[in-house]
Amino acid sequence: MKYISTRGETAHKPFSEVLLMGLAPDGGLMLPEHYPQIDRCTLDRWRGLDYPGLAFEIMRLFVTDIPEDDLRDILDRTYTEAAFGTKEITPVRTLSDGIKIQALSNGPTLAFKDMAMQFLGNAFEYVLNKEGKKLNILGATSGDTGSAAEYALRGKKGVNVFMLSPDGKMSAFQRAQMYSLQDGNIHNIAVKGMFDDCQDIVKAVQNDAAFKEKYHIGTVNSINWGRIVAQVVYYFAGYFKATQSNDEQVSFCVPSGNFGNVCAGHIAKQMGLPIRRLIVATNENDVLDEFFKTGAYRPRNSAHTYVTSSPSMDISKASNFERFVFDLMDRDPQEINTLWAEVAAGKGFDLQFALDKVGGKYGFTSGKSTHADRLATIKQVYEQDQEL
Ligand SMILES: *Cc1c(COP(=O)(O)O)cnc(C)c1O
């Protein structure tokens, strides 16, 4: 399996190389040349597998340049009961109204980002060791990403983490999670300012190719393909838990920010998992809801992004969205270059015609919630089912 860039100007690359990449050199995002197709017979066989076994079967289709025994070992060490609390890794429970909840946040930092980041930590260590390379991860966080990355990379050989966070602006819980780590390769840097100021420093470094090269700077942000592919696995796992047989369809509702999580759902559906709908759930920052309702993509700047009670979703320029639009535009990189030139110019674009053309093929639909909606839902579910 080789990987291509959504902007079309990057040579086809194997998984191990894509794993260590942020943006492609042409400014695009990396995707597999094609999505492996899973037939009914294979699905039937996968239904009986445990989580690491299922992860292996899915990932070996995308990771063809790591020997299978090594991949299996990485996954067996990643998806353990010790790290995720149960053997099921992502257990599914059913509410009295029939809606099912798949628990993705039982990992070491209690953020769903652990699902992918724990894999990334072990995969980075493996690839760096094999190639005799070192990597300095530079990142910015307002909470979830930073702690998940630090717990995944602590003590790993060949990797240092330099994580910028806004001084005094994170939750006390996440501050304690991050700042109490004593591992020699973890460096927390509190920046006097807001999250955006941290992000600006990272961007400035990212734009300095010579500096990046000299100091082996890498990232762990959500455009990393290794994170997306690890997330594809739990859509299959959730589907098997929620159904009795592979005739059934399941819809997934996915709280979305950078479109990474639901992009993995899109890939699972394209592989042939019987997903009916992918519901993109946003908060008050509803750029994606607007797109799926009207076809208009109008990214906003930080001055027009609300600070809400669900800060991991306070995003108005969803980086992984480009991966879906690439598929929507029949994988034509020229289209992507044109559309993102509009985005860079501070405008946006309108793809209603493309959404109309594909009809229900991709299964996307969307909705938004307000702070009051969220409190009411949490309260109602707790009263009804004593589930929090
Ligand atoms: C990261 C995160 C999100 C957004 O996920 P994306 O993959 O960026 O769409 C939503 N909720 C929580 C709690 C998160 O940590």
mmCIF file of N, CA and C and ligand atoms in Angstrom, residues 112-113 144 222 255-261 312-313, ligand 1:
data_model
loop_
_atom_site.group_PDB
_atom_site.id
_atom_site.type_symbol
_atom_site.label_atom_id
_atom_site.label_comp_id
_atom_site.label_asym_id
_atom_site.label_seq_id
_atom_site.Cartn_x
_atom_site.Cartn_y
_atom_site.Cartn_z
ATOM 1 N N PHE A 112 -10.474 10.422 24.328
ATOM 2 C CA PHE A 112 -10.549 9.401 23.274
ATOM 3 C C PHE A 112 -9.281 9.409 22.424
ATOM 4 N N LYS A 113 -8.511 10.490 22.514
ATOM 5 C CA LYS A 113 -7.268 10.563 21.732
ATOM 6 C C LYS A 113 -6.281 9.448 22.080
ATOM 7 N N ASP A 144 -6.554 18.013 25.831
ATOM 8 C CA ASP A 144 -6.617 16.595 25.457
ATOM 9 C C ASP A 144 -5.416 16.075 24.668
ATOM 10 N N SER A 222 -3.697 16.071 14.564
ATOM 11 C CA SER A 222 -4.683 15.075 14.133
ATOM 12 C C SER A 222 -4.653 14.832 12.630
ATOM 13 N N PRO A 255 -18.931 13.392 17.877
ATOM 14 C CA PRO A 255 -18.575 14.772 18.249
ATOM 15 C C PRO A 255 -17.331 15.188 17.463
ATOM 16 N N SER A 256 -17.412 16.276 16.707
ATOM 17 C CA SER A 256 -16.344 16.573 15.756
ATOM 18 C C SER A 256 -15.711 17.939 15.967
ATOM 19 N N GLY A 257 -14.403 17.984 15.729
ATOM 20 C CA GLY A 257 -13.641 19.228 15.804
ATOM 21 C C GLY A 257 -12.808 19.359 14.548
ATOM 22 N N ASN A 258 -11.680 18.624 14.522
ATOM 23 C CA ASN A 258 -10.808 18.637 13.351
ATOM 24 C C ASN A 258 -11.196 17.591 12.303
ATOM 25 N N PHE A 259 -12.326 16.906 12.498
ATOM 26 C CA PHE A 259 -12.851 15.954 11.526
ATOM 27 C C PHE A 259 -11.995 14.690 11.429
ATOM 28 N N GLY A 260 -11.135 14.433 12.441
ATOM 29 C CA GLY A 260 -10.281 13.255 12.383
ATOM 30 C C GLY A 260 -11.063 11.986 12.698
ATOM 31 N N ASN A 261 -11.814 12.032 13.801
ATOM 32 C CA ASN A 261 -12.567 10.877 14.250
ATOM 33 C C ASN A 261 -13.575 10.437 13.176
ATOM 34 N N SER A 312 -12.644 20.937 23.119
ATOM 35 C CA SER A 312 -11.951 20.144 22.097
ATOM 36 C C SER A 312 -12.636 20.266 20.743
ATOM 37 N N MET A 313 -13.840 20.834 20.730
ATOM 38 C CA MET A 313 -14.585 20.993 19.481
ATOM 39 C C MET A 313 -14.667 22.455 19.052
HETATM 40 C C1 LIG B 1 -10.308 15.797 19.982
HETATM 41 C C2 LIG B 1 -11.663 15.739 20.552
HETATM 42 C C3 LIG B 1 -12.802 15.957 19.751
HETATM 43 C C4 LIG B 1 -12.715 16.288 18.276
HETATM 44 O O1 LIG B 1 -12.274 15.193 17.517
HETATM 45 P P1 LIG B 1 -11.785 15.393 15.992
HETATM 46 O O2 LIG B 1 -11.146 14.106 15.632
HETATM 47 O O3 LIG B 1 -10.807 16.537 16.029
HETATM 48 O O4 LIG B 1 -12.994 15.705 15.177
HETATM 49 C C5 LIG B 1 -14.047 15.872 20.343
HETATM 50 N N1 LIG B 1 -14.184 15.599 21.660
HETATM 51 C C6 LIG B 1 -13.116 15.383 22.452
HETATM 52 C C7 LIG B 1 -13.343 15.105 23.902
HETATM 53 C C8 LIG B 1 -11.818 15.429 21.943
HETATM 54 O O5 LIG B 1 -10.767 15.205 22.738
#
